[in-house]
Amino acid sequence: MELLNQIATSLQEGDEVRVAELTRQAVATKIPAKQTLDDGLIAGMNVVGRLFRDHEIFLPDVLLAARAMYAGLDVLRPLLASEKVPTQGKVVIGTIQGDLHDIGKNLVGIMLRGAGFDVIDLGNDVAPEKFVETATRENAQVIGMSALLTTTMTGMQRVVELLDAKGQRGRIKTIIGGAPVTAEYAREIGADGFGFDAASAVERVKELAAQ
Amino acid sequence: MREIVRIPVEECLPTAAETLAAQGVPADRAPTEPVAETLREALDRFRELAAPVAIVSDVAATEFVAVYRGEGRNAHPSPLADIFPKAGRLLMFAVTIGGRVGDAISQLFAAGRFDLGYLLDAVASSGTDGLAQRLQENCAGHAPAGTVFLRYSPGYCGWDITGQRRLFAALRPEEIGITLRESCLMEPLKSVSGVMVAARAEDHRFDNSYPFCTECATRNCRDRIAAVELLAPTERK
């Protein structure tokens, strides 16, 4: 559909004003909100994600596109709620206790929302207990944790242990990332996934949420 | 020598190209106009909000042994352990651009301006590195003849991050507003601490074949060593 293609293209160009305007047109012409979301906004973000993975565009371009996506989502949100359109899943994210670095975690949150996930961002300096309590209470599928210091990485293991103790490990998956974190460390502490960067984290969350 | 140095923002302000390069954007890729415009805004915000300041203090090699040893968690061997005993002079240092830039970044993300927030963070990271570099350059005159300064920081090159505790105890950068959390995280986040080692260019050289090099996310040691060798060309023979 031409209008939805225009939304996807404008989103790729990071034109938030145009995306909001076209999304309002889609609503006015009675295109179902779910279709506008999937074939316009998410389709556009998928192209952006692919271009980013292929190093054809860079993070600032992705963030401009994400802002445009949010402009469209703001228009659709009331309709998506009233039509009870399900999201791709629910993810609880945060920077682990003792750490205040949150840019990487913020990027993951932005990209997850762009991929259609419901994201609960607990912020930074988050206690392991809070990750587990929130994910359990909110019925989240995935917990995403970030650490930038070797001294705080151990808090991630505590989250996995708490999930285990509460019998939630397996139902709630865990993914970790951050400068000192490696895939080997993720395996070592029993995390279900590792995100090398924001884009790969989103791909891994998609897989984990689908399990 | 123990000195607090205020450095003008313009002297550590990165260029747009330097900021993008530090974010992995190749030099031959011009940013799109919306990105270029947002980056200009980020540079303006940095200029307005940053308050670059540094503290620098001499430390004797015999004294630095305990500072470097820290809590005994350093990698063995490590480049700094080999280099600092040969130093003509050692200067502990800490620099920060202050907390206002970090506050602005958080506010921008909260307000949905994550494009500007991200680029301001990128500018601030490059600016903080630039500040440390500028301090190193300003201290060049304090290096004994035939030596040049190169800086090392806890958390890099085998110097365990817990080394921050001894370094802070010896340097006391709280005087310029930098504090250390239990996790060894410095606040404001955009701060750098460490030691500047004045040594001959050849003493600064090391192969990046230590076990910790494979996990290094920075990988800029080659450029840093090359820069030192450019400063002391006569020492290359």
Tab-separated table of C-alpha atoms in Angstrom:
chain	number	residue	atom	x	y	z
A	1	MET	CA	0.000	0.000	0.000
A	2	GLU	CA	1.483	3.317	-1.127
A	3	LEU	CA	0.738	5.260	2.042
A	4	LEU	CA	2.408	2.634	4.217
A	5	ASN	CA	5.439	2.557	1.906
A	6	GLN	CA	5.680	6.343	2.285
A	7	ILE	CA	5.599	5.969	6.064
A	8	ALA	CA	8.411	3.402	5.901
A	9	THR	CA	10.473	5.619	3.576
A	10	SER	CA	9.960	8.784	5.634
A	11	LEU	CA	10.911	6.844	8.740
A	12	GLN	CA	14.147	5.723	7.099
A	13	GLU	CA	14.869	9.374	6.327
A	14	GLY	CA	14.307	10.267	9.979
A	15	ASP	CA	11.524	12.698	9.063
A	16	GLU	CA	9.427	12.604	12.217
A	17	VAL	CA	7.021	15.354	11.132
A	18	ARG	CA	6.220	13.545	7.881
A	19	VAL	CA	5.867	10.158	9.610
A	20	ALA	CA	3.379	11.604	12.119
A	21	GLU	CA	1.438	13.301	9.323
A	22	LEU	CA	1.314	10.158	7.149
A	23	THR	CA	0.334	8.021	10.131
A	24	ARG	CA	-2.562	10.384	10.850
A	25	GLN	CA	-3.575	10.004	7.184
A	26	ALA	CA	-3.483	6.230	7.572
A	27	VAL	CA	-5.738	6.469	10.613
A	28	ALA	CA	-8.088	8.828	8.756
A	29	THR	CA	-8.346	6.417	5.827
A	30	LYS	CA	-9.266	3.590	8.231
A	31	ILE	CA	-6.171	1.492	7.676
A	32	PRO	CA	-6.055	-0.803	10.718
A	33	ALA	CA	-3.547	0.431	13.302
A	34	LYS	CA	-1.850	-2.983	13.386
A	35	GLN	CA	-1.300	-2.853	9.635
A	36	THR	CA	0.146	0.669	9.809
A	37	LEU	CA	2.411	-0.446	12.615
A	38	ASP	CA	3.620	-3.616	10.888
A	39	ASP	CA	3.775	-2.531	7.249
A	40	GLY	CA	4.700	1.108	7.806
A	41	LEU	CA	6.608	1.776	11.003
A	42	ILE	CA	8.141	-1.623	11.804
A	43	ALA	CA	8.804	-2.312	8.109
A	44	GLY	CA	10.718	0.982	7.959
A	45	MET	CA	12.672	0.194	11.120
A	46	ASN	CA	13.517	-3.262	9.786
A	47	VAL	CA	15.145	-1.647	6.752
A	48	VAL	CA	16.993	0.768	9.046
A	49	GLY	CA	18.161	-2.176	11.162
A	50	ARG	CA	19.444	-4.022	8.105
A	51	LEU	CA	21.289	-0.962	6.779
A	52	PHE	CA	22.847	-0.499	10.215
A	53	ARG	CA	23.953	-4.120	10.402
A	54	ASP	CA	25.508	-3.770	6.939
A	55	HIS	CA	27.329	-0.587	8.035
A	56	GLU	CA	25.537	1.424	5.367
A	57	ILE	CA	24.194	3.789	8.010
A	58	PHE	CA	25.350	4.535	11.550
A	59	LEU	CA	23.848	4.851	14.988
A	60	PRO	CA	22.890	8.547	14.765
A	61	ASP	CA	20.846	7.737	11.634
A	62	VAL	CA	19.153	4.864	13.474
A	63	LEU	CA	18.241	7.150	16.347
A	64	LEU	CA	16.735	9.748	14.035
A	65	ALA	CA	14.695	6.993	12.425
A	66	ALA	CA	13.656	5.778	15.867
A	67	ARG	CA	12.474	9.264	16.781
A	68	ALA	CA	10.368	9.250	13.629
A	69	MET	CA	9.002	5.840	14.595
A	70	TYR	CA	8.029	7.162	18.020
A	71	ALA	CA	6.213	10.074	16.361
A	72	GLY	CA	4.150	7.556	14.407
A	73	LEU	CA	3.632	5.339	17.444
A	74	ASP	CA	2.290	8.300	19.415
A	75	VAL	CA	-0.448	8.622	16.816
A	76	LEU	CA	-1.230	4.890	16.811
A	77	ARG	CA	-0.917	4.135	20.534
A	78	PRO	CA	-4.544	4.860	21.544
A	79	LEU	CA	-5.815	2.745	18.638
A	80	LEU	CA	-3.422	-0.118	19.346
A	81	ALA	CA	-4.631	-0.116	22.949
A	82	SER	CA	-8.308	-0.018	22.033
A	83	GLU	CA	-7.821	-2.739	19.390
A	84	LYS	CA	-5.862	-4.777	21.979
A	85	VAL	CA	-3.025	-5.339	19.518
A	86	PRO	CA	-0.411	-7.544	21.212
A	87	THR	CA	3.213	-6.431	21.293
A	88	GLN	CA	6.189	-8.600	20.311
A	89	GLY	CA	6.732	-9.266	23.998
A	90	LYS	CA	7.699	-7.559	27.217
A	91	VAL	CA	11.299	-6.878	28.208
A	92	VAL	CA	12.643	-5.470	31.475
A	93	ILE	CA	15.943	-3.647	31.023
A	94	GLY	CA	18.383	-1.844	33.287
A	95	THR	CA	21.996	-1.155	34.183
A	96	ILE	CA	23.154	-3.385	37.013
A	97	GLN	CA	23.671	-2.216	40.579
A	98	GLY	CA	26.750	-0.057	41.156
A	99	ASP	CA	26.858	1.154	37.580
A	100	LEU	CA	25.503	4.408	36.181
A	101	HIS	CA	26.405	3.980	32.508
A	102	ASP	CA	23.131	3.866	30.650
A	103	ILE	CA	23.691	4.964	27.058
A	104	GLY	CA	24.036	1.398	25.757
A	105	LYS	CA	21.038	0.246	27.740
A	106	ASN	CA	19.032	3.224	26.463
A	107	LEU	CA	19.930	2.344	22.871
A	108	VAL	CA	18.782	-1.229	23.371
A	109	GLY	CA	15.490	0.062	24.807
A	110	ILE	CA	14.946	2.414	21.872
A	111	MET	CA	15.649	-0.334	19.344
A	112	LEU	CA	13.476	-2.859	21.172
A	113	ARG	CA	10.555	-0.429	21.141
A	114	GLY	CA	11.276	0.161	17.471
A	115	ALA	CA	10.998	-3.592	16.925
A	116	GLY	CA	7.576	-3.616	18.587
A	117	PHE	CA	8.456	-4.728	22.120
A	118	ASP	CA	6.951	-3.375	25.298
A	119	VAL	CA	9.955	-2.176	27.319
A	120	ILE	CA	10.129	-1.488	31.041
A	121	ASP	CA	13.303	0.508	31.676
A	122	LEU	CA	14.359	0.342	35.326
A	123	GLY	CA	17.152	2.853	34.765
A	124	ASN	CA	20.623	2.444	36.211
A	125	ASP	CA	22.086	1.161	39.505
A	126	VAL	CA	19.341	-1.501	39.604
A	127	ALA	CA	19.433	-4.162	42.324
A	128	PRO	CA	19.225	-7.795	41.122
A	129	GLU	CA	16.062	-8.301	43.201
A	130	LYS	CA	14.338	-5.440	41.401
A	131	PHE	CA	14.975	-6.992	37.982
A	132	VAL	CA	13.425	-10.277	39.105
A	133	GLU	CA	10.502	-8.747	41.004
A	134	THR	CA	9.573	-6.479	38.099
A	135	ALA	CA	9.878	-9.161	35.427
A	136	THR	CA	7.773	-11.568	37.497
A	137	ARG	CA	5.114	-8.989	38.343
A	138	GLU	CA	4.918	-7.672	34.781
A	139	ASN	CA	4.980	-11.120	33.218
A	140	ALA	CA	7.963	-10.184	31.084
A	141	GLN	CA	9.621	-12.719	28.799
A	142	VAL	CA	13.120	-11.289	28.948
A	143	ILE	CA	15.382	-9.400	31.344
A	144	GLY	CA	18.146	-7.374	29.682
A	145	MET	CA	21.073	-6.227	31.804
A	146	SER	CA	23.988	-3.942	31.058
A	147	ALA	CA	27.287	-3.445	32.905
A	148	LEU	CA	30.301	-1.343	31.994
A	149	LEU	CA	32.524	-2.354	34.878
A	150	THR	CA	34.106	-5.677	35.788
A	151	THR	CA	33.284	-4.862	39.405
A	152	THR	CA	29.542	-4.758	38.737
A	153	MET	CA	29.224	-7.636	36.264
A	154	THR	CA	28.733	-10.104	39.101
A	155	GLY	CA	25.304	-8.598	39.799
A	156	MET	CA	24.122	-10.171	36.544
A	157	GLN	CA	24.917	-13.624	37.851
A	158	ARG	CA	22.860	-12.814	40.949
A	159	VAL	CA	19.820	-12.137	38.734
A	160	VAL	CA	20.190	-15.551	37.080
A	161	GLU	CA	20.544	-17.176	40.502
A	162	LEU	CA	17.460	-15.379	41.848
A	163	LEU	CA	15.407	-16.489	38.845
A	164	ASP	CA	16.604	-20.033	39.465
A	165	ALA	CA	15.711	-19.861	43.141
A	166	LYS	CA	12.219	-18.616	42.325
A	167	GLY	CA	11.685	-21.258	39.661
A	168	GLN	CA	11.426	-18.571	36.972
A	169	ARG	CA	14.608	-19.347	35.059
A	170	GLY	CA	13.571	-20.693	31.703
A	171	ARG	CA	10.274	-18.831	31.713
A	172	ILE	CA	12.038	-15.480	32.033
A	173	LYS	CA	15.100	-15.384	29.793
A	174	THR	CA	18.138	-13.235	30.459
A	175	ILE	CA	20.384	-11.351	28.075
A	176	ILE	CA	23.466	-9.377	29.047
A	177	GLY	CA	25.756	-6.843	27.412
A	178	GLY	CA	28.229	-4.027	28.010
A	179	ALA	CA	31.888	-3.311	27.277
A	180	PRO	CA	33.510	-5.928	29.573
A	181	VAL	CA	30.835	-8.580	28.946
A	182	THR	CA	31.534	-11.453	26.572
A	183	ALA	CA	29.559	-14.382	25.183
A	184	GLU	CA	31.789	-16.631	27.256
A	185	TYR	CA	30.869	-14.747	30.424
A	186	ALA	CA	27.182	-15.024	29.527
A	187	ARG	CA	27.560	-18.807	29.226
A	188	GLU	CA	29.577	-18.932	32.434
A	189	ILE	CA	26.850	-17.278	34.526
A	190	GLY	CA	24.024	-19.109	32.775
A	191	ALA	CA	22.527	-16.131	30.936
A	192	ASP	CA	20.423	-17.079	27.916
A	193	GLY	CA	21.883	-14.518	25.585
A	194	PHE	CA	24.597	-11.973	24.927
A	195	GLY	CA	24.315	-8.768	22.931
A	196	PHE	CA	27.534	-7.531	21.367
A	197	ASP	CA	25.809	-4.276	20.481
A	198	ALA	CA	22.289	-2.851	20.533
A	199	ALA	CA	21.328	-4.299	17.154
A	200	SER	CA	22.498	-7.820	17.989
A	201	ALA	CA	20.807	-7.580	21.396
A	202	VAL	CA	17.476	-6.876	19.696
A	203	GLU	CA	17.916	-9.853	17.366
A	204	ARG	CA	18.703	-12.124	20.318
A	205	VAL	CA	15.724	-10.800	22.326
A	206	LYS	CA	13.468	-11.622	19.368
A	207	GLU	CA	14.750	-15.200	19.458
A	208	LEU	CA	14.426	-15.487	23.236
A	209	ALA	CA	10.906	-14.018	23.293
A	210	ALA	CA	9.840	-16.475	20.612
A	211	GLN	CA	11.039	-19.532	22.570
B	1	MET	CA	54.069	19.495	42.146
B	2	ARG	CA	50.375	19.300	42.899
B	3	GLU	CA	48.162	21.503	40.824
B	4	ILE	CA	44.577	22.105	39.801
B	5	VAL	CA	44.375	23.146	36.176
B	6	ARG	CA	41.364	24.684	34.462
B	7	ILE	CA	41.385	24.142	30.725
B	8	PRO	CA	39.187	26.186	28.357
B	9	VAL	CA	36.348	24.220	26.764
B	10	GLU	CA	37.516	25.166	23.286
B	11	GLU	CA	40.810	23.352	23.927
B	12	CYS	CA	39.129	20.014	24.470
B	13	LEU	CA	36.132	20.442	22.182
B	14	PRO	CA	36.284	17.664	19.581
B	15	THR	CA	35.495	18.342	15.947
B	16	ALA	CA	32.422	16.807	14.347
B	17	ALA	CA	34.696	14.471	12.364
B	18	GLU	CA	36.564	13.330	15.486
B	19	THR	CA	33.287	12.654	17.282
B	20	LEU	CA	31.914	10.568	14.429
B	21	ALA	CA	35.211	8.716	13.976
B	22	ALA	CA	35.162	7.751	17.665
B	23	GLN	CA	31.694	6.301	17.067
B	24	GLY	CA	33.001	4.100	14.279
B	25	VAL	CA	31.845	6.212	11.339
B	26	PRO	CA	34.478	5.956	8.581
B	27	ALA	CA	36.168	9.233	7.631
B	28	ASP	CA	34.990	8.973	4.023
B	29	ARG	CA	31.311	8.803	5.020
B	30	ALA	CA	29.773	12.252	5.308
B	31	PRO	CA	26.900	12.392	7.793
B	32	THR	CA	23.393	13.051	6.518
B	33	GLU	CA	22.232	16.639	6.995
B	34	PRO	CA	19.908	15.789	9.928
B	35	VAL	CA	22.789	14.021	11.697
B	36	ALA	CA	25.192	16.882	10.935
B	37	GLU	CA	22.668	19.380	12.298
B	38	THR	CA	22.090	17.371	15.489
B	39	LEU	CA	25.840	17.018	15.952
B	40	ARG	CA	26.284	20.794	15.654
B	41	GLU	CA	23.667	21.202	18.372
B	42	ALA	CA	25.476	18.634	20.541
B	43	LEU	CA	28.770	20.504	20.137
B	44	ASP	CA	27.046	23.769	21.112
B	45	ARG	CA	25.546	22.135	24.209
B	46	PHE	CA	28.950	20.763	25.197
B	47	ARG	CA	30.502	24.200	24.783
B	48	GLU	CA	27.788	25.655	27.020
B	49	LEU	CA	27.770	22.980	29.739
B	50	ALA	CA	31.262	21.513	30.072
B	51	ALA	CA	33.549	22.793	32.837
B	52	PRO	CA	36.883	21.062	32.149
B	53	VAL	CA	39.192	20.798	35.109
B	54	ALA	CA	42.171	18.627	35.991
B	55	ILE	CA	44.294	17.763	38.976
B	56	VAL	CA	47.845	16.555	38.633
B	57	SER	CA	50.319	15.462	41.283
B	58	ASP	CA	53.846	14.091	41.336
B	59	VAL	CA	54.399	10.639	42.744
B	60	ALA	CA	57.738	8.960	43.343
B	61	ALA	CA	58.248	5.588	41.655
B	62	THR	CA	58.780	3.977	45.056
B	63	GLU	CA	55.447	5.388	46.229
B	64	PHE	CA	53.686	4.470	43.007
B	65	VAL	CA	54.550	0.797	43.523
B	66	ALA	CA	51.849	0.592	46.198
B	67	VAL	CA	49.404	2.713	44.185
B	68	TYR	CA	49.835	0.464	41.161
B	69	ARG	CA	49.664	-2.736	43.191
B	70	GLY	CA	46.245	-1.619	44.420
B	71	GLU	CA	44.354	-4.613	45.725
B	72	GLY	CA	46.617	-7.119	44.029
B	73	ARG	CA	44.324	-7.793	41.087
B	74	ASN	CA	46.470	-6.506	38.213
B	75	ALA	CA	47.369	-8.727	35.288
B	76	HIS	CA	50.890	-10.128	35.296
B	77	PRO	CA	52.785	-9.199	33.241
B	78	SER	CA	51.487	-5.781	32.172
B	79	PRO	CA	53.026	-2.917	30.184
B	80	LEU	CA	52.767	-0.348	32.970
B	81	ALA	CA	54.530	-2.619	35.493
B	82	ASP	CA	57.482	-2.794	33.091
B	83	ILE	CA	57.462	0.863	32.115
B	84	PHE	CA	56.915	2.882	35.294
B	85	PRO	CA	60.134	1.752	37.055
B	86	LYS	CA	62.049	3.276	34.114
B	87	ALA	CA	60.160	6.580	34.336
B	88	GLY	CA	61.937	9.875	34.637
B	89	ARG	CA	58.819	11.314	36.243
B	90	LEU	CA	55.363	10.081	37.235
B	91	LEU	CA	52.326	12.337	37.457
B	92	MET	CA	49.040	11.056	38.834
B	93	PHE	CA	46.122	12.861	37.261
B	94	ALA	CA	42.363	13.114	37.057
B	95	VAL	CA	40.228	15.167	34.699
B	96	THR	CA	36.513	15.812	34.396
B	97	ILE	CA	34.195	17.908	32.289
B	98	GLY	CA	31.849	18.189	35.281
B	99	GLY	CA	28.370	16.847	35.880
B	100	ARG	CA	26.189	19.226	33.885
B	101	VAL	CA	26.755	17.502	30.545
B	102	GLY	CA	25.773	14.125	32.012
B	103	ASP	CA	22.626	15.632	33.528
B	104	ALA	CA	21.712	17.121	30.172
B	105	ILE	CA	22.231	13.748	28.440
B	106	SER	CA	19.875	12.030	30.905
B	107	GLN	CA	17.285	14.758	30.440
B	108	LEU	CA	17.473	14.501	26.652
B	109	PHE	CA	16.917	10.734	26.711
B	110	ALA	CA	14.020	11.158	29.147
B	111	ALA	CA	12.477	13.747	26.844
B	112	GLY	CA	12.729	11.487	23.780
B	113	ARG	CA	15.573	13.500	22.213
B	114	PHE	CA	17.795	10.423	22.168
B	115	ASP	CA	19.445	11.422	18.889
B	116	LEU	CA	20.770	14.586	20.518
B	117	GLY	CA	21.385	12.793	23.822
B	118	TYR	CA	23.444	10.117	22.122
B	119	LEU	CA	25.495	12.615	20.135
B	120	LEU	CA	26.041	14.817	23.196
B	121	ASP	CA	27.293	11.712	25.002
B	122	ALA	CA	29.615	10.987	22.075
B	123	VAL	CA	30.897	14.577	22.074
B	124	ALA	CA	31.362	14.423	25.866
B	125	SER	CA	33.332	11.156	25.667
B	126	SER	CA	35.611	12.543	22.966
B	127	GLY	CA	35.843	15.837	24.865
B	128	THR	CA	36.895	14.074	28.078
B	129	ASP	CA	39.570	12.109	26.236
B	130	GLY	CA	40.589	15.380	24.581
B	131	LEU	CA	40.855	16.993	28.004
B	132	ALA	CA	43.170	14.219	29.247
B	133	GLN	CA	45.209	14.558	26.074
B	134	ARG	CA	45.415	18.328	26.486
B	135	LEU	CA	46.588	17.912	30.085
B	136	GLN	CA	49.264	15.479	28.886
B	137	GLU	CA	50.383	17.994	26.269
B	138	ASN	CA	50.408	20.829	28.822
B	139	CYS	CA	52.620	18.715	31.068
B	140	ALA	CA	55.110	17.996	28.274
B	141	GLY	CA	57.423	20.698	29.577
B	142	HIS	CA	57.666	18.876	32.918
B	143	ALA	CA	59.095	15.716	31.339
B	144	PRO	CA	62.841	15.209	31.861
B	145	ALA	CA	64.969	15.670	28.741
B	146	GLY	CA	64.674	12.834	26.253
B	147	THR	CA	61.397	11.567	27.726
B	148	VAL	CA	57.760	12.011	26.799
B	149	PHE	CA	54.590	11.469	28.806
B	150	LEU	CA	52.094	8.717	28.033
B	151	ARG	CA	49.098	8.092	30.280
B	152	TYR	CA	47.688	4.874	31.688
B	153	SER	CA	44.397	4.390	33.515
B	154	PRO	CA	42.980	1.766	35.880
B	155	GLY	CA	40.723	-0.594	33.953
B	156	TYR	CA	43.049	-0.678	30.944
B	157	CYS	CA	46.263	-2.452	29.894
B	158	GLY	CA	46.162	-4.914	32.797
B	159	TRP	CA	45.832	-2.276	35.536
B	160	ASP	CA	42.770	-3.551	37.367
B	161	ILE	CA	39.965	-1.078	37.889
B	162	THR	CA	40.144	-1.599	41.654
B	163	GLY	CA	43.419	0.318	41.377
B	164	GLN	CA	41.198	3.420	41.402
B	165	ARG	CA	40.930	3.153	45.196
B	166	ARG	CA	44.648	3.576	45.897
B	167	LEU	CA	44.940	6.166	43.149
B	168	PHE	CA	42.104	8.214	44.641
B	169	ALA	CA	43.582	7.915	48.130
B	170	ALA	CA	46.901	9.249	46.854
B	171	LEU	CA	45.606	11.901	44.438
B	172	ARG	CA	42.409	13.083	46.186
B	173	PRO	CA	40.542	14.232	43.049
B	174	GLU	CA	37.516	14.995	45.221
B	175	GLU	CA	39.043	18.468	45.250
B	176	ILE	CA	37.872	18.925	41.670
B	177	GLY	CA	34.547	17.188	42.245
B	178	ILE	CA	35.360	13.613	41.213
B	179	THR	CA	34.192	10.929	43.612
B	180	LEU	CA	34.565	7.163	43.555
B	181	ARG	CA	31.763	4.707	44.153
B	182	GLU	CA	32.210	1.367	45.882
B	183	SER	CA	32.164	-0.226	42.415
B	184	CYS	CA	35.141	1.982	41.390
B	185	LEU	CA	32.899	4.037	39.139
B	186	MET	CA	33.907	7.677	38.939
B	187	GLU	CA	31.310	10.413	39.202
B	188	PRO	CA	30.846	12.481	37.097
B	189	LEU	CA	30.912	9.654	34.555
B	190	LYS	CA	32.830	11.778	32.087
B	191	SER	CA	36.069	11.670	34.029
B	192	VAL	CA	39.452	10.058	33.405
B	193	SER	CA	42.097	9.218	35.989
B	194	GLY	CA	45.483	7.560	35.880
B	195	VAL	CA	49.180	8.184	35.748
B	196	MET	CA	51.308	9.953	33.175
B	197	VAL	CA	54.626	8.237	32.739
B	198	ALA	CA	57.588	10.223	31.397
B	199	ALA	CA	59.875	7.741	29.696
B	200	ARG	CA	61.967	7.386	26.575
B	201	ALA	CA	59.906	6.621	23.474
B	202	GLU	CA	61.381	3.135	23.188
B	203	ASP	CA	60.450	2.403	26.809
B	204	HIS	CA	56.827	3.193	25.991
B	205	ARG	CA	56.735	0.570	23.234
B	206	PHE	CA	55.053	-2.752	23.957
B	207	ASP	CA	53.485	-5.503	21.881
B	208	ASN	CA	49.751	-5.857	22.129
B	209	SER	CA	50.019	-9.573	22.758
B	210	TYR	CA	49.106	-9.682	26.450
B	211	PRO	CA	46.216	-12.019	27.312
B	212	PHE	CA	44.007	-9.036	28.206
B	213	CYS	CA	44.605	-7.418	24.801
B	214	THR	CA	42.213	-9.879	23.126
B	215	GLU	CA	39.352	-8.587	25.279
B	216	CYS	CA	40.278	-4.913	24.956
B	217	ALA	CA	37.415	-2.812	23.601
B	218	THR	CA	39.565	0.301	23.181
B	219	ARG	CA	42.457	-0.940	21.041
B	220	ASN	CA	43.987	2.512	20.665
B	221	CYS	CA	47.381	1.704	22.213
B	222	ARG	CA	49.083	1.515	18.811
B	223	ASP	CA	47.994	5.070	17.968
B	224	ARG	CA	49.013	6.320	21.412
B	225	ILE	CA	52.470	4.793	21.155
B	226	ALA	CA	52.875	6.093	17.601
B	227	ALA	CA	51.958	9.592	18.805
B	228	VAL	CA	54.636	9.385	21.509
B	229	GLU	CA	57.217	8.318	18.952
B	230	LEU	CA	56.306	11.301	16.785
B	231	LEU	CA	56.917	13.577	19.754
B	232	ALA	CA	60.367	12.093	20.303
B	233	PRO	CA	61.679	11.219	16.837
B	234	THR	CA	65.286	11.253	17.958
B	235	GLU	CA	64.542	8.414	20.351
B	236	ARG	CA	63.445	6.056	17.595
B	237	LYS	CA	66.915	4.971	16.600
